[in-house]
Amino acid sequence: MAGLNWYWRRLRAMGPSEVALRARKKLYEFQDARSNRWPSVALSTSRFPKLPDPSDAPASFRDALKCDAERVAAGRLRFFGHLDVDTGTPPDWQRDHLAKITMPTEESAFKLNHRELPDGASIKPLWEPSRWAGPVRLAQACWLLSNRRCGEHCLDWLEDWVTNNKPFIGWHWTSALESGLRLIAFTWIDAFLTAFDGRKPTDLGKRLAKLRTDIIPSHVWYTWRHRSFGSSANNHLLGEICGLSLANARWPELAKLGPSLTKLGSLLERETLRQFNRDGGNFEQALHYHFFSWEFCWEARQALGDALPSTSRKRIDERLGQAARFYREVQVPAASWDYGDADDAFVMPWFVDESNASVEWWHWIDGNAAEAPFLHLMRGQFEPFGKRDLPKKEPGGWRVFQDTGIAVNSQGYWKARLDFSPLGSGTMAPHGHLDAQHLSLWLRGRAMVIDPGTGDYHGNPELRSWLASREAHNGPCPDGIKLARRDGPFLWSGIHPRPLWDFDGETLETEIRLAGGSLARTVRPLAENSEGWFVSDLFEPQLGQTGAFSVCWQFATGCEVERSNERIFRVTSGVAMMEVEIGDGWSRAELWRPSGDETVGQLEGVVSPRFMKTEHAPYLKLTAKPGGSTAFTTRFAEA
C-alpha cells in the first residue's frame, strides 16, 4: 500500500505532458522487453576525442596513476570517493559489496524496482562498479604509462560485464542515466586503448572492436528510448545527453539508432539553461550535483563542437562560465560540507586523488593547474569563457546569488554561507533538503557550523528523512508546523513558498511566510573589533506574537564544545576557536556531545561528511517558548 501511495503522490506531481510521456515509456518498455533488435550500423571511428601528448603528464600524476591502476587491477575499488571495497577482479556485477548481498536475476529490467532491493541492499553500491570508472582508470594507465597489461585488465572486465548483463536484463538496465554513464566511459576507454594500440599494435584492437559491437548499439538504443523526462529529468537527462553526444561524436553512424548531433545540441542548450540559473547556481539546490551536472554539460559541449550553432555555443559557454564562478565562490575546498543531496558522483576520473575530485575541479576553475594536473592535461587551462561579473558585493560584504537563493560572505578568517533558496527543482524537489535559512560557518579553513549531509538514498530511509529534515538544519524550526512533507526518497509535497530576502544596512534578512505564521532570520557581521556573526531568529504565528520554535546549531566532526557559563559556549577545531553566546530570549540551551557509545541507528547528532558515511558530532539546540523576550539571538565570534 505504501508503494501505491508513493506512485499516486508522484502522479499528482506530474503535468499532462509528463503523463503522456510516461505512457510512451510504457509502450517502449513493452516493445523492448520482447525484442532487443536494433538497426545495424557501421562503427567507423572519428578523430574525437583528441588526446594530449602523454609525455606532458607530470611525474606526480604518473606515480598516482600507477598506484591507482594496480589497486583497481587487484579488484580494490573506491566507492563514492572514500569507501575502499574489495570487489574481486572482475567484480561480481550483481552484488551490493557494502551490504554483502548478491542479487542475480534474469528478470526483464522493465519489471524490476531498483528503489526497493531485498535484505537491506541498495542500488547505488550495486551500480557503482558498473559506471566503469575502474576500467577507465586502467585504460588511462595503458595509454599514459604504456602498460599493456592494464589495457588487458580493462577489456577483461568489460567482456565479463557484457557476458553477465545482457541487454535490458537485470539491475544495470533499470536507469538510462547509468547506461549514459557507461557510454561516456566506453568512449574514452576506446580512445585511450586505440591510441595505445596505434603506437604498439596488439590484440587489444581486435577485442576492442568486438566490444564496440557488444556495447555501443544496445546502450545508445536504450539511453535514447528510455531517457528521463519531466520531474525525473534533472541531472539524469544531462547524463544521458552527454553519453549520447560522446558516442555519436566518436561513431557518427549511431545517429541511425537515435538522435543526431544537431538534435543533441538543441537538447544540451535547453538543459544547460534549465539546470543552471542565470547567476550560475544549480536548479536542484544541491551543491555536489552542481559539480556533477557541470561535468556532463562540459563533456557534451566538447563532443558536439561545431555541430552547435554559434549562438548556442555562446549561450552554453556563458552559462557554464557563470556556473563555474558560482561554485568557486560558494564552495569551501578546505572543508566542503555541501548543501542538499550529495552522492559524491563524478562523470570521468580526471583527477589525481579520487577522494578529492570536486576539490581538484575547484582548483582547476580557479586557475591552479598544480592542484589539478590531470584536468589541466586533458582540458588545458580553464578559460573563464563568457565573462560576466559576479554579483556585486552588498553592504557588509555579502555576495548574493538571488536566482539560486544563496549568499556568501568572507570576513577575515571567516566564511559564511546563508541559504534562502526554494526547496528544490520542479514540483517534486527531488534533491532538496529543508535547509532554507540555514547558516554554515567556516573559521580559519575549518568547518564549524555545518549542513548535516545526505547519508544514503535507499538503504536507510529513516536516516535519509532525518538528514533532509528541518529539525536537522539550523533554520528556525516551528513547533507543530511543517514546511513540507516527504513522500519518498526523491519526492516532496506541500512545499513551503520561496523565502523572501532583503537588506537592512549590513543585515541580511530572510523570511518564510507560511499559512500558520512566518519564520524570520537575520544575519550580519559583528560590528565589534572581533570578527564574527550576529544571528537573530523569530517565529510569529500571528502578527506581534512569538511562537515556540527551536534552532539546532550542528557542529562539524572534529569540533570540541565546552560550556563556559549558562549562555556562552566555546567551540574548538584544530587552530580555529570560536565563542557562541546566546541571547536572553532562549528558554533552554541543550548541549549534546558524542560519548563514543552511540548506536548505529541513533539519529541524535548524526552527520554525513560523505555519501554512505555517518559520524556523530556535537550540537547546541536552542528552544524558544511563546511570549516573553524576543531576543532570540546567537553571536559567533573568534575566541
XYZ file of C-alpha atoms in Angstrom:
639
model
C 0.000 0.000 0.000
C 2.896 2.345 0.768
C 4.127 1.818 -2.771
C 0.717 2.674 -4.224
C 0.594 5.847 -2.117
C 4.009 6.890 -3.402
C 3.031 6.338 -7.037
C -0.218 8.231 -6.526
C 1.585 11.219 -4.995
C 4.187 11.171 -7.730
C 1.446 11.070 -10.364
C -0.136 14.144 -8.785
C 3.193 15.983 -9.099
C 3.277 15.395 -12.868
C 1.903 17.660 -15.556
C -0.192 16.412 -18.517
C 2.806 16.225 -20.872
C 4.735 14.081 -18.428
C 1.790 11.705 -18.042
C 1.737 11.330 -21.851
C 5.484 10.688 -21.948
C 5.124 8.016 -19.296
C 2.544 6.307 -21.448
C 5.054 6.338 -24.308
C 7.719 4.963 -21.967
C 5.461 2.021 -21.100
C 4.993 1.315 -24.802
C 8.767 1.307 -25.359
C 9.259 -0.970 -22.378
C 6.658 -3.374 -23.768
C 8.413 -3.415 -27.149
C 11.988 -3.687 -25.854
C 11.168 -6.392 -23.337
C 10.243 -8.648 -26.265
C 12.992 -7.757 -28.699
C 16.486 -6.394 -28.469
C 16.942 -5.892 -32.184
C 18.038 -2.523 -33.467
C 19.216 -1.396 -36.888
C 22.758 -2.474 -37.696
C 25.291 0.322 -38.007
C 28.899 0.523 -39.152
C 31.002 1.752 -36.248
C 33.658 3.691 -38.112
C 35.628 5.846 -35.700
C 36.113 9.603 -35.977
C 39.015 11.605 -34.579
C 37.051 12.607 -31.489
C 38.242 12.863 -28.783
C 41.658 14.371 -29.385
C 44.140 13.191 -26.764
C 47.084 15.236 -25.465
C 50.688 14.070 -25.634
C 51.182 11.549 -22.783
C 54.699 12.866 -22.217
C 53.185 16.130 -20.953
C 51.805 14.391 -17.862
C 53.704 15.407 -14.702
C 55.610 12.730 -12.813
C 53.435 13.177 -9.725
C 50.352 12.160 -11.652
C 52.118 9.235 -13.332
C 53.030 7.845 -9.916
C 49.475 8.290 -8.628
C 48.001 6.669 -11.750
C 50.347 3.689 -11.442
C 49.230 3.092 -7.845
C 45.560 3.510 -8.788
C 45.845 1.066 -11.698
C 47.498 -1.565 -9.506
C 44.747 -1.166 -6.909
C 41.939 -1.431 -9.481
C 43.544 -4.403 -11.263
C 43.613 -6.205 -7.906
C 39.862 -5.640 -7.505
C 40.106 -2.952 -4.834
C 37.733 -0.164 -5.817
C 36.886 3.076 -4.052
C 33.143 3.659 -3.854
C 31.899 7.260 -3.696
C 35.455 8.528 -3.425
C 36.081 7.299 0.112
C 34.941 3.699 0.762
C 37.633 1.118 -0.078
C 35.904 -2.078 -1.207
C 37.355 -5.422 -2.267
C 35.155 -6.409 -5.216
C 37.337 -9.083 -6.763
C 38.520 -8.963 -10.350
C 36.394 -8.773 -12.367
C 33.773 -7.707 -9.802
C 30.578 -9.602 -9.155
C 28.370 -7.161 -11.023
C 25.189 -8.376 -9.288
C 26.430 -7.756 -5.746
C 25.995 -4.901 -3.295
C 29.535 -5.129 -1.969
C 28.763 -2.889 1.007
C 25.763 -4.871 2.277
C 27.466 -8.084 1.042
C 24.293 -9.212 -0.702
C 24.228 -10.779 -4.188
C 21.083 -10.347 -6.292
C 21.363 -12.278 -9.568
C 18.328 -12.053 -11.787
C 17.259 -12.964 -15.311
C 14.197 -10.725 -14.996
C 13.473 -8.023 -17.544
C 14.798 -4.694 -16.283
C 11.402 -3.184 -17.045
C 9.835 -5.343 -14.314
C 12.397 -4.529 -11.612
C 12.082 -1.809 -8.974
C 15.595 -0.614 -8.213
C 14.312 1.586 -5.370
C 13.382 -1.416 -3.255
C 16.037 -4.137 -3.068
C 15.820 -7.156 -0.741
C 17.538 -7.701 2.630
C 18.842 -4.170 3.141
C 20.716 -3.938 -0.166
C 20.902 -0.606 -2.002
C 21.100 0.137 -5.712
C 23.847 2.769 -5.559
C 26.603 0.373 -4.368
C 25.355 -2.177 -6.913
C 25.640 0.345 -9.743
C 28.955 1.871 -8.670
C 31.371 -0.650 -10.323
C 29.250 -0.638 -13.483
C 29.891 3.033 -14.088
C 33.250 1.655 -15.295
C 35.456 4.213 -13.567
C 37.806 1.310 -12.763
C 38.179 0.209 -16.395
C 38.643 3.855 -17.424
C 41.485 4.167 -14.915
C 43.089 1.027 -16.336
C 42.730 2.380 -19.883
C 44.312 5.660 -18.796
C 47.279 3.742 -17.377
C 47.597 1.713 -20.573
C 47.696 4.882 -22.683
C 49.723 7.184 -20.463
C 52.131 4.643 -18.921
C 52.331 2.350 -21.979
C 51.194 -0.517 -19.763
C 49.651 -3.160 -21.998
C 48.631 -5.349 -19.058
C 46.377 -2.559 -17.763
C 44.610 -2.496 -21.140
C 44.113 -6.261 -20.983
C 42.652 -5.978 -17.465
C 40.299 -3.254 -18.691
C 38.971 -5.441 -21.526
C 38.720 -8.475 -19.236
C 36.331 -6.528 -17.036
C 34.217 -5.217 -19.915
C 33.949 -8.631 -21.568
C 32.838 -10.120 -18.262
C 30.265 -7.331 -17.839
C 28.807 -7.991 -21.301
C 28.565 -11.729 -20.570
C 26.714 -11.175 -17.300
C 24.482 -8.226 -18.227
C 22.534 -8.987 -21.375
C 20.711 -6.008 -22.876
C 17.658 -4.934 -20.898
C 18.005 -7.759 -18.357
C 18.735 -7.123 -14.687
C 19.538 -4.218 -12.392
C 22.031 -2.428 -14.623
C 19.392 -1.776 -17.274
C 16.915 -0.026 -14.961
C 18.298 3.506 -15.419
C 19.099 5.398 -18.614
C 21.482 7.598 -16.617
C 23.580 4.534 -15.803
C 23.686 3.460 -19.459
C 24.602 7.035 -20.403
C 27.485 6.997 -17.929
C 28.720 3.732 -19.431
C 28.635 5.312 -22.900
C 30.804 8.170 -21.639
C 33.234 5.732 -20.020
C 33.431 3.425 -23.050
C 34.007 6.304 -25.474
C 37.084 7.341 -23.521
C 38.229 3.738 -22.981
C 38.052 3.221 -26.748
C 40.038 6.401 -27.361
C 42.773 5.523 -24.845
C 43.208 1.928 -25.952
C 43.044 2.790 -29.650
C 45.775 5.385 -29.149
C 47.943 2.843 -27.324
C 47.302 0.175 -29.960
C 48.265 2.657 -32.662
C 51.690 3.043 -31.063
C 52.191 -0.647 -30.307
C 49.776 -2.856 -32.288
C 48.478 -5.756 -30.162
C 45.418 -7.965 -29.951
C 43.738 -5.245 -27.879
C 42.403 -3.740 -31.085
C 40.511 -6.915 -32.095
C 38.995 -7.347 -28.648
C 38.021 -3.699 -28.556
C 36.332 -3.924 -31.962
C 34.100 -6.765 -30.729
C 33.223 -4.845 -27.569
C 32.120 -1.895 -29.665
C 29.533 -4.136 -31.311
C 28.510 -5.705 -27.996
C 28.193 -2.458 -26.048
C 27.514 0.609 -28.134
C 24.310 -0.137 -30.142
C 22.364 -1.545 -27.173
C 23.430 1.320 -24.919
C 22.581 4.020 -27.459
C 19.217 2.414 -28.203
C 18.315 2.094 -24.521
C 19.632 5.506 -23.431
C 17.682 7.361 -26.101
C 14.392 5.447 -25.974
C 14.283 5.323 -22.180
C 15.734 8.740 -21.429
C 14.487 10.749 -18.457
C 11.850 13.447 -18.762
C 9.535 15.647 -16.748
C 10.014 15.583 -12.991
C 12.702 12.890 -13.303
C 14.922 14.735 -15.777
C 17.255 16.958 -13.666
C 20.881 15.767 -13.892
C 19.732 12.380 -15.267
C 18.772 13.773 -18.651
C 22.034 15.724 -18.792
C 23.952 12.479 -18.252
C 22.002 10.742 -20.982
C 22.541 13.616 -23.432
C 26.240 13.576 -22.563
C 26.626 9.824 -23.146
C 24.834 10.008 -26.483
C 26.833 13.083 -27.537
C 30.211 11.465 -26.894
C 29.222 8.194 -28.552
C 27.719 9.895 -31.621
C 30.722 12.191 -31.968
C 33.102 9.214 -31.998
C 30.894 6.899 -34.113
C 28.792 9.172 -36.372
C 26.658 6.346 -37.822
C 24.970 5.984 -34.420
C 22.583 8.736 -35.480
C 20.615 5.898 -37.154
C 19.800 4.499 -33.693
C 18.803 7.731 -32.037
C 19.329 11.476 -32.182
C 21.618 13.400 -34.496
C 24.328 15.668 -33.143
C 22.132 18.607 -34.116
C 19.262 17.273 -32.029
C 21.593 16.581 -29.103
C 22.973 20.112 -29.376
C 19.491 21.546 -29.111
C 18.777 19.392 -26.052
C 22.083 20.315 -24.440
C 21.417 24.030 -24.806
C 17.920 23.677 -23.355
C 19.028 21.566 -20.400
C 22.124 23.642 -19.592
C 19.969 26.756 -19.332
C 17.402 24.848 -17.280
C 19.840 23.239 -14.867
C 21.878 26.353 -14.110
C 20.276 29.618 -13.086
C 21.379 32.918 -14.596
C 23.559 33.581 -11.550
C 25.241 30.181 -12.080
C 23.664 28.204 -9.237
C 22.260 24.762 -9.917
C 18.473 24.462 -10.161
C 18.395 21.348 -7.951
C 19.607 23.215 -4.858
C 22.271 20.556 -4.210
C 25.874 21.694 -4.356
C 27.539 18.416 -5.304
C 25.065 17.956 -8.160
C 26.263 21.350 -9.380
C 29.708 19.796 -9.973
C 28.205 16.596 -11.426
C 25.855 18.449 -13.809
C 28.588 20.850 -14.908
C 30.811 17.915 -15.873
C 28.034 16.447 -18.025
C 27.483 19.765 -19.807
C 31.193 20.345 -20.328
C 31.880 16.851 -21.721
C 28.907 17.100 -24.090
C 29.884 20.622 -25.148
C 33.352 19.403 -26.178
C 31.889 16.439 -28.075
C 29.343 18.464 -30.015
C 31.795 21.195 -31.056
C 30.878 22.633 -34.450
C 27.573 20.738 -34.508
C 26.344 23.518 -32.223
C 25.293 26.786 -33.887
C 27.449 29.722 -32.806
C 24.574 31.287 -30.852
C 24.034 28.029 -28.935
C 27.744 27.703 -28.186
C 27.750 31.235 -26.821
C 24.727 30.675 -24.586
C 26.055 27.356 -23.260
C 29.546 28.738 -22.667
C 28.273 31.813 -20.865
C 26.048 29.780 -18.573
C 28.789 27.232 -17.799
C 31.239 30.049 -17.142
C 28.808 31.607 -14.697
C 28.198 28.228 -13.062
C 31.933 27.705 -12.591
C 32.268 31.120 -10.946
C 29.313 30.378 -8.656
C 30.929 27.163 -7.459
C 34.257 28.878 -6.884
C 32.570 31.467 -4.664
C 30.186 29.217 -2.768
C 32.299 26.099 -2.148
C 34.966 25.878 0.560
C 37.551 23.416 -0.784
C 39.423 23.086 2.509
C 36.309 21.680 4.229
C 33.498 21.189 1.733
C 30.256 20.430 3.547
C 27.693 20.666 0.746
C 24.034 21.646 0.926
C 21.221 19.499 -0.486
C 21.788 15.944 -1.676
C 25.340 14.794 -2.343
C 26.234 11.274 -3.506
C 29.897 12.048 -4.354
C 29.382 11.107 -8.010
C 31.719 12.228 -10.774
C 31.479 11.841 -14.545
C 35.063 10.975 -15.518
C 38.138 10.288 -13.379
C 40.075 13.387 -14.415
C 41.727 13.588 -11.000
C 44.850 12.564 -9.164
C 43.050 11.630 -5.952
C 39.538 10.198 -6.204
C 38.662 11.303 -2.675
C 39.400 14.880 -3.743
C 37.633 15.005 -7.122
C 35.418 18.058 -6.597
C 38.226 19.943 -4.854
C 40.592 19.373 -7.792
C 37.856 20.659 -10.084
C 37.534 23.761 -7.867
C 41.282 24.382 -8.181
C 41.138 23.878 -11.956
C 38.425 26.512 -12.437
C 40.381 28.743 -10.045
C 43.359 28.507 -12.432
C 45.599 26.441 -10.159
C 46.990 23.801 -12.526
C 49.422 22.448 -9.922
C 46.498 21.296 -7.741
C 44.634 19.702 -10.694
C 47.332 18.342 -13.045
C 45.260 15.672 -14.820
C 42.376 18.052 -15.526
C 44.934 20.537 -16.807
C 46.489 17.857 -19.053
C 43.163 16.681 -20.503
C 41.354 20.029 -20.668
C 44.106 22.641 -20.697
C 43.997 25.857 -18.725
C 40.468 26.706 -17.670
C 39.285 29.764 -19.545
C 36.563 31.794 -17.834
C 34.578 31.895 -21.062
C 31.561 34.091 -21.387
C 32.979 36.591 -18.918
C 30.368 38.089 -16.676
C 30.737 39.867 -13.400
C 29.871 38.134 -10.148
C 27.015 39.695 -8.190
C 28.215 42.969 -6.675
C 29.080 42.992 -3.009
C 26.217 44.190 -0.852
C 26.574 46.091 2.446
C 28.589 44.141 4.995
C 30.465 42.202 2.317
C 27.625 39.896 1.243
C 27.639 38.480 -2.277
C 24.072 37.440 -3.112
C 23.130 34.912 -5.803
C 19.482 35.847 -5.817
C 18.264 33.489 -8.577
C 19.595 30.473 -6.685
C 18.988 31.844 -3.203
C 22.489 31.676 -1.716
C 24.531 34.419 -0.074
C 28.200 34.162 0.893
C 30.408 36.459 2.925
C 34.105 36.349 3.794
C 35.324 38.419 6.736
C 38.956 37.950 7.689
C 39.385 34.306 8.685
C 35.617 33.646 8.458
C 33.341 32.453 5.672
C 29.551 32.356 5.958
C 27.003 30.801 3.598
C 23.318 31.579 4.069
C 20.566 29.716 2.223
C 17.290 31.399 1.259
C 16.520 29.105 -1.661
C 13.406 27.221 -2.725
C 13.297 23.595 -1.601
C 14.487 22.115 -4.902
C 13.759 21.723 -8.593
C 10.273 21.340 -10.009
C 7.165 20.110 -8.247
C 8.957 17.139 -6.638
C 12.122 18.926 -5.391
C 13.873 15.525 -5.520
C 17.342 16.502 -4.252
C 16.333 19.337 -1.933
C 16.573 19.479 1.862
C 14.562 21.630 4.262
C 17.543 23.943 4.627
C 16.036 27.354 3.830
C 17.567 29.950 6.226
C 20.359 27.511 7.144
C 23.670 29.191 8.001
C 27.038 27.430 7.558
C 30.238 28.876 9.066
C 33.943 28.235 8.498
C 36.797 29.710 10.539
C 40.466 29.557 9.534
C 39.623 26.959 6.887
C 37.866 24.692 9.414
C 34.184 23.781 9.168
C 32.459 24.918 12.368
C 28.675 25.095 11.789
C 27.619 22.704 9.044
C 24.863 21.272 6.901
C 24.453 17.695 8.209
C 24.781 15.972 4.806
C 22.913 13.234 2.953
C 23.636 9.752 4.337
C 22.071 7.205 1.992
C 19.327 7.335 -0.634
C 17.604 3.947 -0.382
C 19.339 1.747 2.193
C 18.299 3.667 5.338
C 15.035 5.609 4.859
C 14.926 6.862 8.463
C 18.413 8.370 8.220
C 17.614 9.802 4.778
C 14.493 11.548 6.089
C 16.223 12.895 9.187
C 19.206 14.451 7.422
C 16.890 16.189 4.930
C 14.527 17.412 7.665
C 14.009 20.893 9.099
C 14.960 19.651 12.572
C 18.445 18.612 11.371
C 19.144 22.066 9.878
C 19.612 25.276 11.810
C 16.931 27.445 10.277
C 14.232 28.318 12.863
C 12.041 25.221 13.249
C 8.468 25.995 14.412
C 6.542 23.667 16.715
C 3.581 21.967 15.076
C 4.080 23.411 11.576
C 5.634 21.502 8.673
C 7.402 23.308 5.870
C 6.932 20.341 3.513
C 6.053 16.654 3.616
C 8.446 13.952 2.485
C 6.552 11.303 0.489
C 9.549 9.259 -0.709
C 13.321 9.327 -1.215
C 13.019 11.888 -4.025
C 9.510 13.250 -3.549
C 8.247 16.222 -1.521
C 4.744 17.698 -1.353
C 3.140 20.621 0.477
C 6.314 22.607 -0.239
C 6.874 25.937 1.544
C 6.956 29.124 -0.530
C 10.249 30.581 -1.634
C 11.858 32.652 1.161
C 11.905 36.430 0.860
C 15.091 38.409 1.448
C 16.230 41.993 1.823
C 18.916 44.181 3.407
C 18.660 46.489 6.388
C 22.048 48.174 6.391
C 24.622 45.358 6.723
C 21.987 42.894 7.930
C 20.704 40.262 5.514
C 17.070 39.485 6.339
C 15.178 36.368 5.254
C 11.561 35.375 5.825
C 9.405 32.324 5.054
C 5.686 33.115 5.067
C 3.558 30.105 5.947
C -0.167 29.622 6.437
C 0.489 29.232 10.174
C 2.838 32.195 10.563
C 6.236 33.452 9.433
C 9.829 32.433 10.131
C 12.457 35.175 10.145
C 16.248 35.093 10.357
C 18.668 37.982 10.105
C 22.458 37.699 9.858
C 25.036 40.477 9.989
C 28.788 40.726 10.536
C 29.773 41.754 14.051
C 30.268 45.476 14.447
C 32.862 44.996 17.179
C 36.576 44.664 16.529
C 36.311 40.894 16.893
C 35.144 39.400 13.602
C 32.173 37.090 13.537
C 28.420 36.968 13.036
C 25.268 38.044 14.815
C 22.120 35.987 14.150
C 18.553 36.773 15.220
C 15.638 34.324 14.793
C 11.876 34.581 15.239
C 8.680 32.626 14.657
C 5.455 34.636 14.582
C 2.288 32.508 14.318
C 0.320 35.769 14.396
C 1.385 39.356 13.969
C 3.063 40.681 17.100
C 3.270 37.327 18.885
C 6.117 34.885 19.419
C 5.599 31.179 18.812
C 7.510 28.170 20.087
C 10.434 27.177 17.893
C 13.919 25.719 18.077
C 17.290 26.144 16.385
C 19.822 23.319 16.220
C 23.396 24.503 15.659
C 25.103 21.375 14.370
C 28.886 21.479 14.628
C 31.297 19.593 12.390
C 33.085 16.412 13.266
C 36.375 17.297 14.922
C 34.810 20.120 16.926
C 35.133 20.115 20.694
C 32.475 22.108 22.567
C 32.674 23.284 26.184
C 30.137 25.250 28.170
C 31.722 28.362 29.716
C 28.570 29.508 31.535
C 24.812 29.414 31.134
C 24.852 31.303 27.825
C 28.398 31.046 26.458
C 29.973 28.049 24.699
C 33.468 27.576 23.296
C 33.968 25.548 20.096
C 37.460 24.391 19.071
C 38.546 22.663 15.848
C 42.272 22.491 15.174
C 43.640 26.036 15.164
C 40.138 27.541 15.000
C 38.358 28.605 18.184
C 35.041 30.421 18.379
C 32.754 31.602 21.141
C 28.991 31.150 20.883
C 26.907 33.478 23.026
C 23.107 33.130 23.121
C 20.592 35.871 23.912
C 18.283 36.085 26.912
C 15.211 35.057 24.941
C 16.178 31.410 24.670
C 14.450 29.434 27.425
C 16.663 26.372 27.056
C 20.106 25.582 25.682
C 20.900 21.871 25.330
C 24.488 20.919 24.548
C 24.933 17.385 23.234
C 28.339 15.786 22.711
C 29.078 12.287 21.423
C 30.374 9.879 24.036
C 31.588 7.161 21.691
C 28.786 4.821 22.798
C 26.304 5.928 20.135
C 24.413 3.163 18.368
C 24.346 2.771 14.590
C 20.726 3.912 14.306
C 20.987 6.846 16.721
C 19.987 9.993 14.854
C 20.890 12.403 17.644
C 23.912 14.376 16.470
C 24.409 12.281 13.335
C 26.169 13.945 10.391
C 27.210 12.630 6.984
C 30.504 14.095 5.711
C 30.436 11.781 2.651
C 27.779 9.696 0.933
C 27.027 6.485 2.877
C 29.282 7.618 5.722
C 27.927 8.828 9.065
C 29.518 10.060 12.264
C 28.298 11.773 15.406
C 29.229 15.358 16.221
C 28.233 17.861 18.926
C 25.285 20.203 18.583
C 23.656 23.025 20.520
C 19.862 23.037 20.496
C 18.161 26.288 21.479
C 14.469 26.425 22.398
C 12.202 29.480 22.399
C 8.790 29.452 24.101
C 5.820 31.751 23.289
C 5.727 35.201 24.865
C 8.404 36.937 26.882
C 11.602 38.323 25.405
C 12.076 38.353 21.659
C 15.905 38.494 21.849
C 16.421 35.113 20.203
C 19.981 35.877 19.196
C 23.185 33.912 18.692
C 26.584 35.567 18.471
C 29.576 33.803 16.875
C 32.977 35.399 17.493
C 36.554 34.210 17.204
C 37.784 33.376 20.689
